[in-house]
Short mmCIF file of C-alpha atoms in Angstrom, two decimals:
data_model
loop_
_atom_site.label_atom_id
_atom_site.label_comp_id
_atom_site.label_asym_id
_atom_site.label_seq_id
_atom_site.Cartn_x
_atom_site.Cartn_y
_atom_site.Cartn_z
CA UNK A 1 113.84 5.30 -12.46
CA UNK A 2 115.86 3.69 -9.71
CA UNK A 3 118.88 1.53 -10.31
CA UNK A 4 120.27 -1.24 -8.18
CA UNK A 5 123.27 -0.18 -6.14
CA UNK A 6 126.62 -1.91 -6.24
CA UNK A 7 130.05 -1.29 -4.82
CA UNK A 8 131.63 -1.03 -8.28
CA UNK A 9 131.37 2.53 -9.49
CA UNK A 10 133.05 4.07 -12.50
CA UNK A 11 133.98 7.74 -12.34
CA UNK A 12 132.04 9.82 -14.88
CA UNK A 13 133.18 13.24 -16.09
CA UNK A 14 130.64 15.99 -16.73
CA UNK A 15 131.67 18.69 -19.15
CA UNK A 16 129.54 21.57 -17.92
CA UNK A 17 129.44 25.31 -17.48
CA UNK A 18 127.15 25.75 -20.49
CA UNK A 19 125.55 27.06 -18.31
CA UNK A 20 126.22 26.32 -14.66
CA UNK A 21 122.52 25.93 -13.75
CA UNK A 22 122.14 23.21 -16.38
CA UNK A 23 125.23 21.49 -14.99
CA UNK A 24 123.78 21.48 -11.48
CA UNK A 25 120.47 20.23 -12.90
CA UNK A 26 122.25 17.25 -14.49
CA UNK A 27 124.01 16.48 -11.18
CA UNK A 28 120.68 16.59 -9.34
CA UNK A 29 119.13 14.26 -11.92
CA UNK A 30 122.03 11.83 -11.48
CA UNK A 31 121.23 11.80 -7.75
CA UNK A 32 117.52 11.35 -8.45
CA UNK A 33 118.28 8.36 -10.70
CA UNK A 34 120.39 6.70 -8.00
CA UNK A 35 119.11 4.52 -5.20
CA UNK A 36 121.35 5.45 -2.26
CA UNK A 37 120.93 5.31 1.49
CA UNK A 38 124.33 6.83 2.30
CA UNK A 39 127.02 8.97 0.67
CA UNK A 40 129.10 6.06 -0.60
CA UNK A 41 126.25 4.68 -2.74
CA UNK A 42 126.04 7.79 -4.90
CA UNK A 43 127.62 7.90 -8.34
CA UNK A 44 131.11 9.44 -8.45
CA UNK A 45 131.35 12.48 -10.72
CA UNK A 46 134.10 14.88 -11.62
CA UNK A 47 132.61 18.07 -13.03
CA UNK A 48 134.23 20.71 -15.23
CA UNK A 49 131.87 23.62 -14.54
CA UNK A 50 133.90 26.28 -16.32
CA UNK A 51 131.67 28.71 -18.24
CA UNK A 52 134.48 30.69 -19.88
CA UNK A 53 133.79 29.02 -23.23
CA UNK A 54 132.93 30.99 -26.40
CA UNK A 55 129.23 30.98 -27.31
CA UNK A 56 128.20 27.71 -28.94
CA UNK A 57 125.22 28.84 -31.02
CA UNK A 58 127.16 31.74 -32.56
CA UNK A 59 130.04 29.47 -33.56
CA UNK A 60 128.03 26.88 -35.49
CA UNK A 61 128.42 27.51 -39.19
CA UNK A 62 130.32 30.75 -38.60
CA UNK A 63 133.99 30.70 -39.51
CA UNK A 64 134.65 34.14 -37.98
CA UNK A 65 133.14 33.61 -34.50
CA UNK A 66 135.57 32.12 -31.96
CA UNK A 67 135.22 28.34 -31.72
CA UNK A 68 134.43 26.80 -28.35
CA UNK A 69 136.07 23.53 -29.40
CA UNK A 70 139.49 24.24 -27.90
CA UNK A 71 138.10 25.19 -24.49
CA UNK A 72 135.70 22.24 -24.47
CA UNK A 73 138.43 19.76 -25.45
CA UNK A 74 140.69 21.17 -22.71
CA UNK A 75 137.93 20.61 -20.15
CA UNK A 76 137.24 17.10 -21.41
CA UNK A 77 140.94 16.24 -21.27
CA UNK A 78 141.11 17.54 -17.68
CA UNK A 79 138.23 15.20 -16.83
CA UNK A 80 139.92 12.22 -18.47
CA UNK A 81 143.19 13.05 -16.71
CA UNK A 82 141.31 13.17 -13.40
CA UNK A 83 140.29 9.56 -14.01
CA UNK A 84 136.89 9.79 -15.72
CA UNK A 85 135.99 6.59 -17.61
CA UNK A 86 133.33 8.29 -19.77
CA UNK A 87 132.11 11.82 -20.37
CA UNK A 88 128.68 13.42 -20.51
CA UNK A 89 128.21 16.97 -21.83
CA UNK A 90 125.62 19.09 -20.01
CA UNK A 91 124.74 21.05 -23.18
CA UNK A 92 122.95 19.78 -26.28
CA UNK A 93 124.35 22.40 -28.65
CA UNK A 94 127.91 21.53 -27.61
CA UNK A 95 127.33 18.08 -29.11
CA UNK A 96 128.05 19.72 -32.46
CA UNK A 97 131.70 19.14 -31.43
CA UNK A 98 131.01 15.71 -29.86
CA UNK A 99 133.29 13.69 -32.12
CA UNK A 100 136.15 16.15 -31.65
CA UNK A 101 135.76 16.06 -27.86
CA UNK A 102 135.53 12.26 -27.75
CA UNK A 103 138.60 11.92 -29.96
CA UNK A 104 140.58 14.35 -27.77
CA UNK A 105 139.98 12.37 -24.60
CA UNK A 106 140.20 8.75 -25.75
CA UNK A 107 137.29 7.84 -23.47
CA UNK A 108 133.69 7.27 -24.60
CA UNK A 109 131.14 10.06 -24.75
CA UNK A 110 127.63 9.27 -23.52
CA UNK A 111 125.80 11.12 -26.30
CA UNK A 112 122.77 13.04 -25.01
CA UNK A 113 120.86 12.73 -28.30
CA UNK A 114 121.27 8.95 -28.48
CA UNK A 115 120.06 8.38 -24.93
CA UNK A 116 117.16 10.83 -25.33
CA UNK A 117 116.09 9.06 -28.53
CA UNK A 118 116.36 5.71 -26.70
CA UNK A 119 113.78 6.92 -24.20
CA UNK A 120 111.60 8.58 -26.84
CA UNK A 121 111.46 5.38 -28.91
CA UNK A 122 110.82 3.24 -25.84
CA UNK A 123 107.98 5.27 -24.38
CA UNK A 124 106.52 7.72 -26.89
CA UNK A 125 107.23 6.26 -30.30
CA UNK A 126 103.91 7.13 -31.95
CA UNK A 127 103.42 10.57 -30.46
CA UNK A 128 103.68 13.86 -32.34
CA UNK A 129 106.94 15.20 -30.91
CA UNK A 130 108.41 18.66 -31.21
CA UNK A 131 112.07 19.35 -30.51
CA UNK A 132 112.66 22.44 -28.37
CA UNK A 133 116.30 23.47 -28.66
CA UNK A 134 118.69 26.27 -29.55
CA UNK A 135 118.85 27.53 -33.12
CA UNK A 136 122.32 26.03 -33.28
CA UNK A 137 121.02 22.58 -32.42
CA UNK A 138 118.27 22.88 -35.05
CA UNK A 139 120.47 24.38 -37.77
CA UNK A 140 123.25 21.85 -37.34
CA UNK A 141 120.78 18.96 -37.29
CA UNK A 142 122.24 17.65 -34.02
CA UNK A 143 118.99 15.81 -33.27
CA UNK A 144 117.54 15.59 -36.77
CA UNK A 145 120.31 13.46 -38.28
CA UNK A 146 120.32 10.87 -35.49
CA UNK A 147 116.51 10.87 -35.29
CA UNK A 148 116.17 10.29 -39.03
CA UNK A 149 118.65 7.42 -38.84
CA UNK A 150 116.37 5.75 -36.30
CA UNK A 151 113.10 6.51 -38.09
CA UNK A 152 111.97 9.16 -35.63
CA UNK A 153 110.19 12.28 -36.86
CA UNK A 154 110.80 15.45 -34.86
CA UNK A 155 108.82 18.61 -35.58
CA UNK A 156 110.51 21.99 -35.24
CA UNK A 157 108.92 25.21 -33.95
CA UNK A 158 108.14 28.14 -36.24
CA UNK A 159 110.32 31.24 -36.00
CA UNK A 160 107.97 33.01 -33.57
CA UNK A 161 108.13 30.14 -31.05
CA UNK A 162 111.87 29.76 -31.66
CA UNK A 163 112.43 33.41 -30.77
CA UNK A 164 110.64 32.85 -27.46
CA UNK A 165 112.76 29.77 -26.77
CA UNK A 166 115.94 31.73 -27.48
CA UNK A 167 114.83 34.37 -25.00
CA UNK A 168 113.91 31.75 -22.37
CA UNK A 169 117.34 30.17 -22.64
CA UNK A 170 119.08 33.53 -22.23
CA UNK A 171 116.89 34.42 -19.23
CA UNK A 172 117.72 31.08 -17.58
CA UNK A 173 121.44 31.72 -17.98
CA UNK A 174 120.87 35.10 -16.27
CA UNK A 175 119.08 33.49 -13.27
CA UNK A 176 115.68 34.82 -14.46
CA UNK A 177 113.66 31.61 -14.38
CA UNK A 178 110.27 33.12 -13.51
CA UNK A 179 110.41 35.45 -16.51
CA UNK A 180 111.43 32.58 -18.77
CA UNK A 181 108.51 30.47 -17.53
CA UNK A 182 106.00 33.27 -18.09
CA UNK A 183 107.16 33.52 -21.71
CA UNK A 184 107.28 29.81 -22.49
CA UNK A 185 104.07 28.49 -20.96
CA UNK A 186 101.63 30.27 -23.36
CA UNK A 187 103.63 28.95 -26.33
CA UNK A 188 103.48 25.39 -25.01
CA UNK A 189 99.74 25.78 -24.40
CA UNK A 190 99.21 26.80 -28.03
CA UNK A 191 101.43 24.03 -29.39
CA UNK A 192 99.69 21.46 -27.23
CA UNK A 193 96.28 22.69 -28.42
CA UNK A 194 97.49 22.32 -32.00
CA UNK A 195 98.23 18.63 -31.41
CA UNK A 196 101.84 18.37 -30.23
CA UNK A 197 101.87 15.49 -27.75
CA UNK A 198 105.49 15.45 -26.57
CA UNK A 199 107.99 18.27 -26.10
CA UNK A 200 111.52 16.93 -26.43
CA UNK A 201 113.58 19.29 -24.27
CA UNK A 202 116.78 19.31 -26.29
CA UNK A 203 118.49 22.21 -24.54
CA UNK A 204 119.73 21.72 -20.98
CA UNK A 205 118.32 25.07 -19.84
CA UNK A 206 114.75 24.17 -20.85
CA UNK A 207 114.00 21.53 -18.17
CA UNK A 208 114.66 24.27 -15.62
CA UNK A 209 112.03 26.44 -17.30
CA UNK A 210 109.45 23.67 -17.73
CA UNK A 211 109.85 22.36 -14.15
CA UNK A 212 106.73 22.96 -12.09
CA UNK A 213 104.61 23.89 -15.12
CA UNK A 214 101.67 21.80 -16.39
CA UNK A 215 103.90 20.69 -19.31
CA UNK A 216 106.42 18.74 -17.26
CA UNK A 217 104.64 15.39 -17.75
CA UNK A 218 104.26 16.09 -21.48
CA UNK A 219 108.00 16.63 -21.85
CA UNK A 220 110.85 14.26 -22.49
CA UNK A 221 113.87 15.70 -20.71
CA UNK A 222 117.15 14.95 -22.51
CA UNK A 223 119.09 15.96 -19.38
CA UNK A 224 117.25 13.35 -17.32
CA UNK A 225 117.90 10.74 -20.01
CA UNK A 226 121.61 11.61 -19.88
CA UNK A 227 121.56 11.38 -16.07
CA UNK A 228 120.04 7.89 -16.20
CA UNK A 229 122.64 6.80 -18.77
CA UNK A 230 125.44 8.19 -16.57
CA UNK A 231 124.16 6.20 -13.59
CA UNK A 232 123.87 3.07 -15.73
CA UNK A 233 127.41 3.52 -16.98
CA UNK A 234 128.83 4.17 -13.52
CA UNK A 235 127.16 1.13 -12.02
CA UNK A 236 128.59 -1.11 -14.71
CA UNK A 237 127.30 -3.62 -17.17
CA UNK A 238 123.91 -4.83 -16.03
CA UNK A 239 121.40 -2.21 -14.96
CA UNK A 240 117.66 -2.65 -14.74
CA UNK A 241 115.77 0.38 -15.98
CA UNK A 242 112.13 1.00 -16.75
CA UNK A 243 112.54 0.08 -20.40
CA UNK A 244 115.66 -2.00 -20.89
CA UNK A 245 118.03 -4.41 -19.22
CA UNK A 246 121.18 -4.20 -21.23
CA UNK A 247 124.52 -2.53 -21.56
CA UNK A 248 124.28 1.02 -22.84
CA UNK A 249 124.83 0.64 -26.59
CA UNK A 250 126.45 4.05 -27.02
CA UNK A 251 129.54 3.43 -25.00
CA UNK A 252 131.53 1.52 -27.57
CA UNK A 253 133.92 -1.17 -26.54
CA UNK A 254 136.55 1.04 -24.94
CA UNK A 255 135.08 0.53 -21.49
CA UNK A 256 136.96 -1.84 -19.21
CA UNK K 1 125.39 39.33 -1.52
CA UNK K 2 126.28 40.24 -5.06
CA UNK K 3 129.81 40.75 -6.29
CA UNK K 4 131.03 42.87 -9.15
CA UNK K 5 131.83 40.87 -12.26
CA UNK K 6 135.13 40.96 -14.07
CA UNK K 7 136.75 39.06 -16.88
CA UNK K 8 139.52 37.70 -14.64
CA UNK K 9 138.36 34.52 -13.02
CA UNK K 10 140.42 32.05 -11.05
CA UNK K 11 139.43 28.39 -11.17
CA UNK K 12 138.29 27.09 -7.78
CA UNK K 13 138.25 23.39 -6.89
CA UNK K 14 135.45 21.97 -4.76
CA UNK K 15 136.23 18.81 -2.83
CA UNK K 16 132.76 17.34 -2.50
CA UNK K 17 130.83 14.08 -2.40
CA UNK K 18 130.37 14.34 1.39
CA UNK K 19 127.51 14.18 0.45
CA UNK K 20 126.58 14.95 -3.14
CA UNK K 21 123.50 17.02 -2.17
CA UNK K 22 125.69 19.30 -0.03
CA UNK K 23 128.11 19.64 -2.95
CA UNK K 24 125.29 20.70 -5.28
CA UNK K 25 124.03 23.09 -2.60
CA UNK K 26 127.45 24.77 -2.45
CA UNK K 27 127.51 25.10 -6.26
CA UNK K 28 124.05 26.68 -6.20
CA UNK K 29 125.15 29.12 -3.52
CA UNK K 30 128.19 30.06 -5.60
CA UNK K 31 125.77 30.90 -8.44
CA UNK K 32 123.50 32.84 -6.09
CA UNK K 33 126.48 34.90 -4.88
CA UNK K 34 127.48 35.79 -8.45
CA UNK K 35 126.13 38.63 -10.50
CA UNK K 36 125.96 37.18 -14.02
CA UNK K 37 123.91 37.96 -17.08
CA UNK K 38 125.42 35.20 -19.25
CA UNK K 39 127.31 31.92 -18.90
CA UNK K 40 130.77 33.44 -19.15
CA UNK K 41 130.25 35.66 -16.09
CA UNK K 42 129.77 32.72 -13.75
CA UNK K 43 132.59 31.52 -11.52
CA UNK K 44 134.63 28.61 -12.93
CA UNK K 45 134.57 25.52 -10.73
CA UNK K 46 136.05 22.06 -10.99
CA UNK K 47 134.23 19.69 -8.68
CA UNK K 48 135.37 16.37 -7.24
CA UNK K 49 131.99 14.89 -6.33
CA UNK K 50 133.21 11.41 -5.45
CA UNK K 51 131.40 10.01 -2.42
CA UNK K 52 133.45 6.80 -2.11
CA UNK K 53 135.30 8.20 0.92
CA UNK K 54 135.33 6.42 4.32
CA UNK K 55 132.98 7.93 6.93
CA UNK K 56 134.44 11.09 8.44
CA UNK K 57 132.70 11.15 11.83
CA UNK K 58 133.64 7.52 12.55
CA UNK K 59 137.29 8.16 11.72
CA UNK K 60 137.85 11.13 14.07
CA UNK K 61 139.70 9.95 17.15
CA UNK K 62 139.44 6.30 16.12
CA UNK K 63 142.67 4.64 15.11
CA UNK K 64 140.91 1.48 13.89
CA UNK K 65 138.30 3.02 11.54
CA UNK K 66 139.54 3.58 7.97
CA UNK K 67 140.82 7.12 7.48
CA UNK K 68 139.24 9.27 4.76
CA UNK K 69 142.42 11.33 4.47
CA UNK K 70 143.97 9.37 1.61
CA UNK K 71 140.84 9.56 -0.56
CA UNK K 72 140.31 13.25 0.22
CA UNK K 73 143.92 14.14 -0.56
CA UNK K 74 143.67 12.22 -3.85
CA UNK K 75 140.60 14.25 -4.79
CA UNK K 76 142.23 17.52 -3.79
CA UNK K 77 145.33 16.68 -5.80
CA UNK K 78 143.14 15.88 -8.83
CA UNK K 79 141.56 19.34 -8.46
CA UNK K 80 144.95 21.05 -8.22
CA UNK K 81 146.21 19.10 -11.23
CA UNK K 82 143.12 20.23 -13.16
CA UNK K 83 144.22 23.82 -12.58
CA UNK K 84 142.38 24.89 -9.41
CA UNK K 85 144.02 27.90 -7.74
CA UNK K 86 142.31 27.29 -4.37
CA UNK K 87 140.14 24.59 -2.83
CA UNK K 88 136.91 24.66 -0.85
CA UNK K 89 135.65 21.55 0.95
CA UNK K 90 131.89 21.00 0.91
CA UNK K 91 131.90 19.27 4.32
CA UNK K 92 132.63 20.79 7.72
CA UNK K 93 133.70 17.55 9.41
CA UNK K 94 136.24 16.90 6.66
CA UNK K 95 138.05 20.05 7.81
CA UNK K 96 139.52 17.87 10.58
CA UNK K 97 142.03 16.92 7.85
CA UNK K 98 142.23 20.47 6.40
CA UNK K 99 145.95 20.99 6.99
CA UNK K 100 146.81 17.61 5.51
CA UNK K 101 144.70 18.32 2.40
CA UNK K 102 146.13 21.81 1.94
CA UNK K 103 149.68 20.51 2.31
CA UNK K 104 149.04 17.74 -0.24
CA UNK K 105 147.91 20.17 -2.93
CA UNK K 106 150.22 23.17 -2.48
CA UNK K 107 147.29 25.52 -3.15
CA UNK K 108 145.38 27.44 -0.48
CA UNK K 109 142.30 26.07 1.22
CA UNK K 110 139.39 28.45 1.78
CA UNK K 111 138.54 27.26 5.29
CA UNK K 112 134.79 27.04 5.89
CA UNK K 113 135.09 27.75 9.62
CA UNK K 114 137.12 30.93 9.13
CA UNK K 115 134.73 32.39 6.58
CA UNK K 116 131.66 31.42 8.63
CA UNK K 117 133.20 33.09 11.72
CA UNK K 118 133.96 36.18 9.60
CA UNK K 119 130.26 36.51 8.82
CA UNK K 120 129.19 35.67 12.37
CA UNK K 121 131.47 38.32 13.85
CA UNK K 122 130.43 40.88 11.24
CA UNK K 123 126.68 40.49 11.61
CA UNK K 124 125.74 38.63 14.81
CA UNK K 125 128.60 39.20 17.23
CA UNK K 126 126.51 39.68 20.36
CA UNK K 127 123.91 37.02 19.73
CA UNK K 128 123.59 33.74 21.62
CA UNK K 129 124.76 31.30 18.98
CA UNK K 130 124.52 27.54 18.92
CA UNK K 131 126.64 25.41 16.61
CA UNK K 132 124.69 22.65 14.86
CA UNK K 133 127.14 20.11 13.46
CA UNK K 134 128.15 16.46 13.42
CA UNK K 135 129.46 14.82 16.57
CA UNK K 136 132.82 14.63 14.83
CA UNK K 137 132.92 18.39 14.31
CA UNK K 138 132.00 19.00 17.96
CA UNK K 139 134.34 16.38 19.45
CA UNK K 140 137.33 17.48 17.39
CA UNK K 141 136.70 21.13 18.21
CA UNK K 142 136.79 22.06 14.52
CA UNK K 143 134.76 25.21 15.21
CA UNK K 144 135.47 25.62 18.93
CA UNK K 145 139.23 26.13 18.62
CA UNK K 146 139.01 28.76 15.90
CA UNK K 147 136.02 30.46 17.58
CA UNK K 148 137.85 30.67 20.91
CA UNK K 149 140.89 32.17 19.20
CA UNK K 150 138.64 34.96 17.92
CA UNK K 151 136.71 35.49 21.15
CA UNK K 152 133.51 33.91 19.87
CA UNK K 153 131.42 31.75 22.20
CA UNK K 154 129.50 28.91 20.54
CA UNK K 155 126.99 26.87 22.51
CA UNK K 156 126.62 23.16 21.80
CA UNK K 157 123.38 21.15 21.85
CA UNK K 158 122.63 18.60 24.56
CA UNK K 159 122.81 14.92 23.69
CA UNK K 160 119.08 14.66 22.93
CA UNK K 161 119.22 17.45 20.34
CA UNK K 162 122.52 16.09 18.98
CA UNK K 163 120.92 12.69 18.40
CA UNK K 164 118.20 14.38 16.36
CA UNK K 165 120.80 16.26 14.33
CA UNK K 166 122.70 13.04 13.64
CA UNK K 167 119.48 11.49 12.37
CA UNK K 168 118.66 14.54 10.21
CA UNK K 169 122.07 14.42 8.57
CA UNK K 170 121.73 10.71 7.79
CA UNK K 171 118.22 11.23 6.37
CA UNK K 172 119.49 14.04 4.13
CA UNK K 173 122.22 11.82 2.73
CA UNK K 174 119.48 9.27 1.95
CA UNK K 175 117.35 11.85 0.05
CA UNK K 176 114.79 11.99 2.91
CA UNK K 177 114.63 15.75 3.42
CA UNK K 178 110.99 15.98 4.50
CA UNK K 179 111.54 13.48 7.30
CA UNK K 180 114.67 15.32 8.41
CA UNK K 181 112.77 18.62 8.52
CA UNK K 182 109.91 17.15 10.57
CA UNK K 183 112.45 15.99 13.16
CA UNK K 184 114.55 19.15 13.32
CA UNK K 185 111.95 21.92 13.40
CA UNK K 186 110.50 21.11 16.87
CA UNK K 187 114.03 21.06 18.31
CA UNK K 188 114.83 24.46 16.80
CA UNK K 189 111.53 25.81 18.16
CA UNK K 190 112.45 24.69 21.67
CA UNK K 191 116.00 26.04 21.43
CA UNK K 192 114.76 29.35 20.08
CA UNK K 193 112.22 29.59 22.93
CA UNK K 194 115.05 28.96 25.39
CA UNK K 195 116.93 32.00 24.07
CA UNK K 196 119.19 30.79 21.26
CA UNK K 197 119.27 33.64 18.74
CA UNK K 198 121.45 32.24 15.95
CA UNK K 199 121.88 28.70 14.67
CA UNK K 200 125.28 28.31 13.08
CA UNK K 201 124.76 25.57 10.48
CA UNK K 202 128.17 23.91 10.66
CA UNK K 203 127.33 20.79 8.69
CA UNK K 204 126.75 21.11 4.94
CA UNK K 205 123.66 18.87 5.05
CA UNK K 206 121.85 21.11 7.57
CA UNK K 207 121.13 24.12 5.30
CA UNK K 208 119.19 21.70 3.09
CA UNK K 209 117.07 20.70 6.10
CA UNK K 210 116.54 24.25 7.39
CA UNK K 211 115.67 25.68 3.95
CA UNK K 212 112.05 26.76 3.75
CA UNK K 213 111.51 26.49 7.52
CA UNK K 214 110.83 29.48 9.80
CA UNK K 215 114.42 29.15 11.10
CA UNK K 216 116.18 30.06 7.87
CA UNK K 217 116.53 33.75 8.77
CA UNK K 218 117.75 32.84 12.24
CA UNK K 219 120.53 30.66 10.80
CA UNK K 220 124.03 31.46 9.66
CA UNK K 221 124.81 29.07 6.84
CA UNK K 222 128.50 28.10 6.70
CA UNK K 223 127.99 26.73 3.17
CA UNK K 224 126.74 30.12 1.97
CA UNK K 225 129.70 31.83 3.65
CA UNK K 226 132.05 29.44 1.84
CA UNK K 227 130.26 30.13 -1.46
CA UNK K 228 130.71 33.88 -1.03
CA UNK K 229 134.38 33.42 -0.21
CA UNK K 230 134.82 31.22 -3.31
CA UNK K 231 133.27 33.91 -5.50
CA UNK K 232 135.47 36.58 -3.88
CA UNK K 233 138.58 34.47 -4.49
CA UNK K 234 137.66 33.68 -8.09
CA UNK K 235 136.99 37.31 -8.93
CA UNK K 236 140.39 38.35 -7.60
CA UNK K 237 141.70 40.79 -5.10
CA UNK K 238 139.13 43.51 -4.59
CA UNK K 239 135.58 42.43 -3.96
CA UNK K 240 132.82 44.49 -2.40
CA UNK K 241 130.72 42.45 -0.02
CA UNK K 242 128.07 43.35 2.49
CA UNK K 243 130.54 43.61 5.35
CA UNK K 244 134.04 44.07 4.01
CA UNK K 245 136.04 45.44 1.11
CA UNK K 246 139.33 43.65 1.30
CA UNK K 247 141.26 40.63 0.20
CA UNK K 248 140.13 37.44 1.90
CA UNK K 249 142.56 37.08 4.81
CA UNK K 250 142.44 33.27 4.84
CA UNK K 251 144.06 32.68 1.51
CA UNK K 252 147.65 33.17 2.57
CA UNK K 253 150.14 34.66 0.16
CA UNK K 254 150.37 31.76 -2.23
CA UNK K 255 147.80 33.26 -4.58
CA UNK K 256 149.18 34.85 -7.73
#
């Protein structure tokens, strides 16, 4: 998707570091979604790529584990103080604390699940779709609740596949992409053979694993959806995309 | 180069956006220079990736062209206010205003030329080295002055090669890497045949162009040198690198 360029750009904050590779991937996808012939036509971003945040998956539903909310809110506030007009979070699981983060900053959050569902509904509405995500994202219903509200059915992997996904995510965070790919591809082959038509990549590490595999075209990448929404927000009110010409509906009315 | 990990990390600010691809490249090289097995062991970065800065090359030595200094200082101050303990600039030409930026923030600048010369002196001291950079970097002597002070001789390309480099840099900023590569490689072949042993990549767009070509090993990448120095700074005082075990000498005594 390419967007029309304009001289009016709004600064967007990216709350990242969860992990750093996923943050860089989101930044690259923002560039890829931008039509620019020189530096000044690229979207302005301020990025909090600070990975010293307690583990997200461990903290969901566990009152003993340290909560990442304080560190994430501090990062989001730093982004707002730096002048960001909206925030995107480069981590699906972290959206468990989305309302808290949005409330702490006073600027709108571009919610990764909403924009991913926008694209799923627009382009793959009738396909059998499986959500690939962390256990935290599944257990907390981060996708399921919003999908149900919009009439979208998302399948979830069985525990064997989920264990592989957990391992792939950890390997990606440890810079071990080739190992992660070798584990994931056979699982996707089996799922595809069993009738799954679309893999919704609902963890920001997973697009890195799927990239370059035969399952890239069969995947809907939530990170890429977030990138496109960030570009649309930065460029202002009217943006022509492949499936809509309208203001992003998830930004509320706080935007100037 | 791998560094030892520790739990004491200092936040480093990256002044980027000149261009965004070079900024992302620096972030990737910071990751590559870090030994991490999980998110929390990666170096914390806050990144000002805001490309709406007047052209740097045009502004050097031109009193009429708009100066980028105000916009760059504003970005650097935003990084310092966000808690950065040092700043790296993901653009060689922008170092023309290095002293101004450092003075505006009150935190040390990790100077890309100093750390690139460190690596050049350590590993390629007696090689015929040519600086590949923007015209602004050449004309302002951004490398030449510091190299001369350390007894390093850097050759400069003739005007024909320089024109090609200018074009390659512009193509990179416009996401046209393949075209840039097709232009640059024959020039590097000819220079190499004429006896140039090392290409010092003194423009942050050029490592993107040289990557994957036969001239990667023959190049000293100033961006990678800056990335290694950022990791060393973030990890604190004692860092073992391939060529030195000491505190980075360019950080002054302002660091806690």
